[in-house]
Every structure is written in structure tokens, then in C-alpha cells.
Short mmCIF file of C-alpha atoms and ligand atoms in Angstrom, two decimals:
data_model
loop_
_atom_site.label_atom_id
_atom_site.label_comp_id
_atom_site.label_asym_id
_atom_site.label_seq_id
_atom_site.Cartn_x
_atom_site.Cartn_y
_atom_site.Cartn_z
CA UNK A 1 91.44 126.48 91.26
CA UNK A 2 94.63 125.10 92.35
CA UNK A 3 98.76 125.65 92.67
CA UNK A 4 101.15 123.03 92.89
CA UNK A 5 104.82 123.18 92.52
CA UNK A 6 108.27 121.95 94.42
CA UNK A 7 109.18 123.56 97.48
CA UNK A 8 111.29 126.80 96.54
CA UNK A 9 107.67 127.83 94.40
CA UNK A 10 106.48 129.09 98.03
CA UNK A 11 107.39 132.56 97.74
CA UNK A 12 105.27 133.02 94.36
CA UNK A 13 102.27 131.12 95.87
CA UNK A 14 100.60 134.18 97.60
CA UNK A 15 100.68 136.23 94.18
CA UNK A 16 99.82 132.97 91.74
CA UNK A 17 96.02 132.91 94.18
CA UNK A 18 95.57 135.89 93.77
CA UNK A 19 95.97 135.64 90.21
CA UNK A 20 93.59 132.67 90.05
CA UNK A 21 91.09 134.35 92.31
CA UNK A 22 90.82 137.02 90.43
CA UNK A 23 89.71 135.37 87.52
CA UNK A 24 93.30 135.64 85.97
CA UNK A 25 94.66 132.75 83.93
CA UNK A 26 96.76 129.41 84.68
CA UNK A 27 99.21 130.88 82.59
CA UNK A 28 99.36 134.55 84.12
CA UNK A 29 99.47 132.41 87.78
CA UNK A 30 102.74 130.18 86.38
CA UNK A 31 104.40 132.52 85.07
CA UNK A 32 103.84 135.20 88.05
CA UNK A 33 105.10 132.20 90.70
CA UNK A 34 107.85 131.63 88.94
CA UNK A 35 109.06 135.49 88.65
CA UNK A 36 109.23 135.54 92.41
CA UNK A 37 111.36 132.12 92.17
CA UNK A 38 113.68 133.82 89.60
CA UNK A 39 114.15 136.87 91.32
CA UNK A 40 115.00 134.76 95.14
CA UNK A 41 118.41 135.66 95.64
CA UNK A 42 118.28 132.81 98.40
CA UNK A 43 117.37 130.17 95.72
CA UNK A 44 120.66 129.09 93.97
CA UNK A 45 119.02 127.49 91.54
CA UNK A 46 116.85 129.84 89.61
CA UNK A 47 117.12 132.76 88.05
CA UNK A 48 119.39 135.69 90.11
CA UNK A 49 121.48 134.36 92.65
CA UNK A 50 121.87 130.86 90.34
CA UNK A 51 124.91 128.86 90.40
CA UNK A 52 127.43 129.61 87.70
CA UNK A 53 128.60 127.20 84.86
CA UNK A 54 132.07 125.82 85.34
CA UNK A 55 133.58 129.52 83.97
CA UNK A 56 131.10 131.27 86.21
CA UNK A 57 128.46 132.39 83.82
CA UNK A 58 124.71 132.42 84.88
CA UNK A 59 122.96 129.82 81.96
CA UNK A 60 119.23 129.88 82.72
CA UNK A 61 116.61 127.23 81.12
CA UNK A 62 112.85 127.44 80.78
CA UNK A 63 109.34 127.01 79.11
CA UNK A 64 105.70 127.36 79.84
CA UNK A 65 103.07 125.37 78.06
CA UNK A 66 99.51 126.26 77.71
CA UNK A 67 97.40 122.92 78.37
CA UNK A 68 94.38 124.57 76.28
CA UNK A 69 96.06 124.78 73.30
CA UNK A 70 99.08 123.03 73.84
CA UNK A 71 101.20 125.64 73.08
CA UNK A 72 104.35 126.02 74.33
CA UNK A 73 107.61 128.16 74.95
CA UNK A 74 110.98 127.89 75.75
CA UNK A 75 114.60 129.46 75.91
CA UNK A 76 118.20 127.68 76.80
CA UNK A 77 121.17 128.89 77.80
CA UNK A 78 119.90 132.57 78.57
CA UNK A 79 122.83 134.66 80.02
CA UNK A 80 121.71 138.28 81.62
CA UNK A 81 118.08 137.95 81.58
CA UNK A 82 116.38 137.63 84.60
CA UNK A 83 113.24 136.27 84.03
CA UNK A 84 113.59 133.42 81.19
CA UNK A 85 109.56 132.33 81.98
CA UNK A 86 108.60 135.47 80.82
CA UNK A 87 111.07 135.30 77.53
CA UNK A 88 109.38 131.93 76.81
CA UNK A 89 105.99 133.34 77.18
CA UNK A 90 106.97 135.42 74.60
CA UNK A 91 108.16 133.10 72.05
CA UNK A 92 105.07 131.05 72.88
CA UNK A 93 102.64 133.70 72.06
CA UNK A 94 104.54 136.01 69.39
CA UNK A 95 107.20 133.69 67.03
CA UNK A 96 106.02 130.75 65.24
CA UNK A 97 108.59 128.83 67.41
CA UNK A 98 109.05 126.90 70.48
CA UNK A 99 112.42 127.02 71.42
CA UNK A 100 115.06 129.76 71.06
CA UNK A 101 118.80 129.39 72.22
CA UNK A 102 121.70 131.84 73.93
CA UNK A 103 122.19 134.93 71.57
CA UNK A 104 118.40 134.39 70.00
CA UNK A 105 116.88 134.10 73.23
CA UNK A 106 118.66 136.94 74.67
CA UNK A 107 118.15 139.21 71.70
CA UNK A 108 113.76 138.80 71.61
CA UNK A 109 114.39 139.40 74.81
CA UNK A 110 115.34 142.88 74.28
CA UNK A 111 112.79 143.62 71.70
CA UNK A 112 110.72 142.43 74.08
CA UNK A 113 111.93 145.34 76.22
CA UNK A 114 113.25 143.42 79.18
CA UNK A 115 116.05 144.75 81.32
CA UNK A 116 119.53 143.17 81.50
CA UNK A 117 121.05 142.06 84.98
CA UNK A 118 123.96 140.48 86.27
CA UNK A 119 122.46 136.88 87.97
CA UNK A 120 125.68 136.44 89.44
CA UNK A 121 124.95 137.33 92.97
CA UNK A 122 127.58 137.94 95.51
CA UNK A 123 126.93 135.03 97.36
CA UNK A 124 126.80 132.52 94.20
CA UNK A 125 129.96 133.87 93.37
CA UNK A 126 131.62 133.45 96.87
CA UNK A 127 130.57 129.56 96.55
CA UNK A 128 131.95 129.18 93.18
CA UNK A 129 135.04 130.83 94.09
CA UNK A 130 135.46 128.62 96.94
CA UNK A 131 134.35 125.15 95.03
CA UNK A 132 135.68 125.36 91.68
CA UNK A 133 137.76 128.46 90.11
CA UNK A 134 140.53 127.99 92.69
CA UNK A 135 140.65 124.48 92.49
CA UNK A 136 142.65 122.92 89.42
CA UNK A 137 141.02 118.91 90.51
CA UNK A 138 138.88 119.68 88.50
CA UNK A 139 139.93 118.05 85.11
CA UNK A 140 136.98 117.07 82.92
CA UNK A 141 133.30 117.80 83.50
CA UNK A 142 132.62 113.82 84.50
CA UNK A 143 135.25 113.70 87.08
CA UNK A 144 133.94 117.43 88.04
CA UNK A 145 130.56 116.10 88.87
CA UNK A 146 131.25 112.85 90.53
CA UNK A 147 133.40 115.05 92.79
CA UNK A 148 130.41 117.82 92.91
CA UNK A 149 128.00 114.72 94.52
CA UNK A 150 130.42 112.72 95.67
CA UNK A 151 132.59 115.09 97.51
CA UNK A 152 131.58 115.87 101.22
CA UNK A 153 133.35 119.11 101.28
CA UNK A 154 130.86 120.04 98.76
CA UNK A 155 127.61 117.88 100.17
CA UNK A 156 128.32 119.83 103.44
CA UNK A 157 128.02 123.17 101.56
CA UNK A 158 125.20 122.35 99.64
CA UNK A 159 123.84 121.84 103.19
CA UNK A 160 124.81 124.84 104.32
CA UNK A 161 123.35 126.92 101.76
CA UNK A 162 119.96 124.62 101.06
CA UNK A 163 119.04 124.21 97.29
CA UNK A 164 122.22 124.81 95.80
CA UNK A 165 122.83 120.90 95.09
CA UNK A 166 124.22 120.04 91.12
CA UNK A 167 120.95 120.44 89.75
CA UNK A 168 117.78 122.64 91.31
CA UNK A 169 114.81 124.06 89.14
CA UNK A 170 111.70 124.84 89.96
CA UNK A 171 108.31 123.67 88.57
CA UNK A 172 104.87 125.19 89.12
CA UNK A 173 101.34 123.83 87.74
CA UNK A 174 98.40 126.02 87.82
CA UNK A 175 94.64 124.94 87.33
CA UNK A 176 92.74 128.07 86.65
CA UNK A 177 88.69 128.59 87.18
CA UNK A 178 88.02 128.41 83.71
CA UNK A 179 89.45 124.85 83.35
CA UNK A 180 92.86 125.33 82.23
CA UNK A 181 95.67 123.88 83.08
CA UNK A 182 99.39 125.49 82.69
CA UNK A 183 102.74 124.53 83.70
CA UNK A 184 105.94 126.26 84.18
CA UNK A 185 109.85 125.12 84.59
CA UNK A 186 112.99 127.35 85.13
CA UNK A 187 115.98 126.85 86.38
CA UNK A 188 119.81 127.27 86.31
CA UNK A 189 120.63 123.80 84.93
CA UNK A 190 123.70 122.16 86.87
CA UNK A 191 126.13 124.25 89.08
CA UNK A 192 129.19 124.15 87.35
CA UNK A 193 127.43 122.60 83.99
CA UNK A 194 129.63 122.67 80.68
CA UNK A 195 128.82 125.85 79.09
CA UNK A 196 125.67 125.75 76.51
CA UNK A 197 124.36 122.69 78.85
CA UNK A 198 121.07 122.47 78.53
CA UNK A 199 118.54 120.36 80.87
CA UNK A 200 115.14 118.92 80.87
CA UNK A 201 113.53 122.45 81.87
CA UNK A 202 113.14 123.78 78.47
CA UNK A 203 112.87 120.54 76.50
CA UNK A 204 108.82 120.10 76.00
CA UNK A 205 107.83 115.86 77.36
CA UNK A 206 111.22 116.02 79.10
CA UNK A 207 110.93 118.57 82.20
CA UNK A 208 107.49 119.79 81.55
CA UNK A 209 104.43 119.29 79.55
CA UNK A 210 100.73 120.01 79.77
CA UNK A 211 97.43 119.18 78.60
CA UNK A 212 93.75 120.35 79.39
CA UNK A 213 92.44 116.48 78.56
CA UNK A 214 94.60 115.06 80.72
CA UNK A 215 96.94 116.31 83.02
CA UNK A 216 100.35 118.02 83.38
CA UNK A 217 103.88 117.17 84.87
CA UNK A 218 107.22 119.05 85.78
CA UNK A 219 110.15 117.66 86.66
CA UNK A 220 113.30 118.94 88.71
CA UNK A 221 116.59 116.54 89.28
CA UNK A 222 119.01 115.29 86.89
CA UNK A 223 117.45 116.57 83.84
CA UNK A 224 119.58 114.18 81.76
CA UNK A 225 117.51 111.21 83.16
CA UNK A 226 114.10 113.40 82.09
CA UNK A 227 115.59 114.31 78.82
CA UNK A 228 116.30 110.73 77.63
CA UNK A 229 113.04 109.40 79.30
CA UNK A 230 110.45 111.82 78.32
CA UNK A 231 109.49 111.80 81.49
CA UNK A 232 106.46 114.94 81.80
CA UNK A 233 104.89 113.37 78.91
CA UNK A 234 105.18 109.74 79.52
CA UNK A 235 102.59 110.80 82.64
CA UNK A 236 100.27 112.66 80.60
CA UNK A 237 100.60 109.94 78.02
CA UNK A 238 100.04 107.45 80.95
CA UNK A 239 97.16 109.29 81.76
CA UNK A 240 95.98 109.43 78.27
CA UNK A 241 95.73 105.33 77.93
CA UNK A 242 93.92 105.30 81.28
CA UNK A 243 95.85 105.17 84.00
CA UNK A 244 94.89 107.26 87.38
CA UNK A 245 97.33 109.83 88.31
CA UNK A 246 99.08 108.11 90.83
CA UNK A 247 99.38 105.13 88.40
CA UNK A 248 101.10 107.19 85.70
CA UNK A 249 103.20 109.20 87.74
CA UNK A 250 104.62 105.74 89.60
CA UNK A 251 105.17 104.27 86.08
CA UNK A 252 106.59 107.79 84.81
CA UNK A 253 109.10 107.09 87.56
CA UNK A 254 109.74 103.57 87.38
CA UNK A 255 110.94 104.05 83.69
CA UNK A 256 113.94 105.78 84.97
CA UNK A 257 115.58 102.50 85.83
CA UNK A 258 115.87 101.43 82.82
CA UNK A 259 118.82 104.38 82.40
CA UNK A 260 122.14 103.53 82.57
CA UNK A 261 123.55 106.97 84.06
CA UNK A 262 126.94 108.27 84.71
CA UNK A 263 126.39 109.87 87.63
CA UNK A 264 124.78 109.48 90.78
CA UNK A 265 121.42 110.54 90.07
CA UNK A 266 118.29 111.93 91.46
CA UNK A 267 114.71 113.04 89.93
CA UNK A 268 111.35 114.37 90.80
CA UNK A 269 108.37 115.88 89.47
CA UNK A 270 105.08 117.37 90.39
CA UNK A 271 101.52 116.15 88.32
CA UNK A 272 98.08 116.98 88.48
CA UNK A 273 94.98 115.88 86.58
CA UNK A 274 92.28 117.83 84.82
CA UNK A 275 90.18 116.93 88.24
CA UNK A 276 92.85 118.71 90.40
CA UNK A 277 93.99 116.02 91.72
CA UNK A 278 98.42 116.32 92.45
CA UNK A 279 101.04 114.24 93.55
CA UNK A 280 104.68 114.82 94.63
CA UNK A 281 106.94 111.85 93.31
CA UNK A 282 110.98 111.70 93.96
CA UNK A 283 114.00 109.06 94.05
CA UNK A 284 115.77 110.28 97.15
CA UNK A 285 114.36 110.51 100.77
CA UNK A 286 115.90 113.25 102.04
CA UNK A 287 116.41 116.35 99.40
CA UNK A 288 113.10 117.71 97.49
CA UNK A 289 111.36 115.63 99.67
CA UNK A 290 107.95 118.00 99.75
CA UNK A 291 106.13 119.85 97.32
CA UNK A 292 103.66 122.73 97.93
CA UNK A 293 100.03 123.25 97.04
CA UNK A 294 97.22 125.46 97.41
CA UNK A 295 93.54 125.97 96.37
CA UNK A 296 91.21 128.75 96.23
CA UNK A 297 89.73 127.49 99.49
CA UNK A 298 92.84 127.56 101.94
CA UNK A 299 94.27 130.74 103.44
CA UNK A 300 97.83 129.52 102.55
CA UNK A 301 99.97 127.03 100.86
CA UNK A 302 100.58 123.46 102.58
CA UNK A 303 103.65 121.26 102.02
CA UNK A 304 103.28 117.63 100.99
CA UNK A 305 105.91 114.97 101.22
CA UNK A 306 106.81 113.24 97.77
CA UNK A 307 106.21 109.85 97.46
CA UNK A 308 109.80 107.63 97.27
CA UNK A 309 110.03 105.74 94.13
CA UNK A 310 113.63 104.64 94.51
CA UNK A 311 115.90 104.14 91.69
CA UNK A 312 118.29 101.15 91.03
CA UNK A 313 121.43 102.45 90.36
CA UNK A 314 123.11 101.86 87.55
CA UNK A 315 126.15 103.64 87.64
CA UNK A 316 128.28 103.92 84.98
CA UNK A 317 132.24 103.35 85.69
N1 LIG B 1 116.31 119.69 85.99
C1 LIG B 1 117.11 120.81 85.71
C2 LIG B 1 118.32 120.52 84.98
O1 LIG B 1 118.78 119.39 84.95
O2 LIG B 1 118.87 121.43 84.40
#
């Protein structure tokens, strides 16, 4: 049995084991990790505590997939629910869907009896205060996010307060001792996206995708990049024709430079094989740069660094 995920899935590790060594399910271990992730108030990328959209609204993203049956679930542009993973759990096992939107989402979400919360945290509201509703430079959402990378004021805050960069997420990948494989993505998409953005996270071959015969892959970055790639399934597909993990995830990332992009970008994912075999891959050397793992065996979860697969960048001006 095995966990892997990027760095901020830590603080759900300790649970997702004991899920696992239990006897519990991949899917019960994802979907616990992630709950932990979603409800970090320190994480400003997930869940509570996210960073707002550009009028300060909390837009979460996320799906789960089931690598047994390939099922899968997914909701976008969630506003006060704090646990989207859960919500597309739900659609996975009780709607004949795979994805539902805003209003939908948030409405099954309440049948499904879940409690409503304000995910604007104090602090995520002081830093969107301070970066972007006082500041009228901020004309159009391109020039807003080539400032939002480009702009050290804002590179020195992201610093300051870890994750919070543009884009966050968090992935998690659970082998189970029955076999199965499951993966998980949530996130809250951009700081300061347009509103009704929606990433890679919840888009099934783009952020995240999963299968027993193969392998599975999550992404977190510049979901745009994933999104137009199909980047989690191009490694399972990899896999699928023959290639080792390793291989497919290098070749996964590779494909990326063939995208022209707008702005500066930056992507990584997570992958393991039906063996339990994992690998961290990213473009950038210093941000994301590890990825966390844990088997039934160790005590507690070790960090790995990513291997670098830089892109070329083609920036569009
Ligand atoms: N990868 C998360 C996002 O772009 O929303």
C-alpha cells in the first residue's frame, strides 16, 4: 500500500495510512488526505483559507477517479463548500454524471447534507486586499497575471506566505491493499482567476486521471498548459503503449513545449504505476520542488525532490 502526493498533502498523510492499513480503500485514503488539505487554513491554495478570484470569491475545483472502474467525479467553480473532493465523490457514486458546475455543484451539495462555510479566511483576505482590490493597475486579467508572476512586490509575498503563488492545488494518489489505485485533485484554481475559471483539477486526462491497468497521474501548475495537453492521461496512455513510468511521465512533460502560452508558466505532476512505483516531475527548480510519499512499511511520510524537466518558453507577446 502506498501514498503519494505534492508537498502540502503532508498533513492528510497520517490519516490516508491509516485508512489503507486498515483495510480501507484508495478512494476512502484520497479523499480523507485531501479533507485535511481543504480544511489547512495555512494552505492558500485549497479549500478554506484559498485565494480569492479577482472580486474576492473563494472558486474551488476538484475530482476523484476510481482506477478500478474508471469512474470518476468532479465539481468547478464551487463557492461555500468546503470540501469539493467529497462533493465529487458524490457525483461519482450517486448521478449518472461526471462533472457538475457552480449553482449545480453547490446545490447536490446540500442534498448531500454538507455544511456551508465562508473559505475566505482572514488572512486570504488581508493578501487580497493588499494585492489587488486596492489597486486599480490592474486592467485586464492578462496584464493582471503577468503582473501577478512578474511583479516582485507580489513574488516576495508569495514568499512570505509559501504556497500562495497564481496557481497551487494539491494532488494525492493512493494504492490500496486490494490493488486499487485512486487519485484525487483540489484546488482553488488561480489567485485572482476571472470568475467561473476553471483549471485542470476537475477536467478528467487534464489534472488527474487513473487506471488500475496502468497507472495514475495528477498534476498541479498552470492548469491551462494540462488542460490543452491532456497531460494525466497522456502518462497513463504512455504507459499503456509500453513505456516505463519514468519514460511516460518525461514524455508527459516534454509535450508541454510544444504550447505556445501567454504567461510565464510552470507545471508538475505526481504518477505511480500499478507496481507502486512514483515519480515527482516539475518545470521549475525551485517552487514544488518535492513531493511526499509513504508506504505501509514506514513510520512516516518522506519527501522526494521532483525531477526538472525544463520547459522552453514560448511566451506569447
Ligand atoms: N492546477 C490548478 C489550476 O490551474 O487551477
Amino acid at each position: 500500500m502506498l501514498l503519494i502526493g505534492s508537498g502540502n498533502a503532508e498533513v492528510g498523510f497520517a490519516e490516508g495510512m491509516e485508512i489503507l492499513r486498515r483495510g480501507g480503500s484508495a478512494l476512502d485514503a484520497v479523499e480523507a488526505v485531501i479533507h485535511h488539505v481543504e480544511s489547512n487554513p495555512e494552505d492558500h491554495s485549497v479549500g478554506y483559507g484559498g485565494l480569492p478570484n479577482i472580486l474576492g470569491e473563494v472558486e474551488l475545483d476538484a475530482s476523484i477517479m476510481d482506477g478500478k472502474t474508471l469512474a470518476a467525479g468532479a465539481v468547478c467553480a464551487v463557492h461555500n463548500y468546503e470540501h469539493p473532493i467529497s462533493i465529487a465523490r458524490g457525483v461519482m457514486e450517486r448521478l449518472p454524471h461526471v462533472m457538475l458546475a457552480g449553482r449545480g455543484a453547490e446545490r447536490f451539495a446540500r442534498e448531500l447534507g454538507m455544511k456551508k462555510r465562508n473559505l475566505l479566511s482572514d488572512e486570504a483576505r488581508a493578501i487580497y486586499k493588499a494585492k489587488i482590490s486596492d489597486s486599480q493597475r490592474y486592467d485586464t486579467m492578462r496584464e493582471l497575471v503577468m503582473r501577478a508572476t512578474n511583479d516582485p512586490e507580489i513574488a516576495a509575498t508569495a514568499e512570505e506566505y509559501g504556497d500562495e503563488t497564481p496557481h497551487g492545488t494539491t494532488n494525492v494518489i493512493a494504492l490500496d491493499g486490494a490493488g486499487n489505485l485512486a487519485s484525487g485533485v483540489s484546488t482553488s484554481g488561480w489567485a485572482w482567476k476571472y470568475p467561473g475559471r476553471v483549471g485542470d483539477s476537475p477536467i478528467i486526462g487534464a489534472g488527474n486521471y487513473c487506471d488500475n491497468r496502468y497507472g495514475a497521474c495528477a498534476c498541479t501548475g498552470y492548469g491551462e498548459m494540462a488542460m490543452r495537453s491532456s497531460t494525466a492521461h497522456s502518462v497513463v496512455l504512455y504507459m499503456k503503449m509500453g513505456m516505463g513510468l519514468r519514460q511516460a511521465a518525461r514524455q508527459a512533460m516534454k509535450d508541454l513545449r510544444a504550447l505556445a502560452v501567454p504567461f510565464p508558466p510552470g507545471m508538475n505532476l505526481v504518477a505511480m504505476d500499478r507496481l507502486g512505483h512514483h515519480v515527482g516531475f516539475t518545470t521549475e527548480t525551485d517552487r514544488w520542488a518535492d513531493y511526499v510519499y509513504q508506504t505501509g512499511n514506514m513510520q512516516a511520510p518522506k519527501r522526494k525532490k521532483r525531477t526538472v524537466v525544463p520547459l522552453e518558453r514560448r511566451i506569447i507577446t
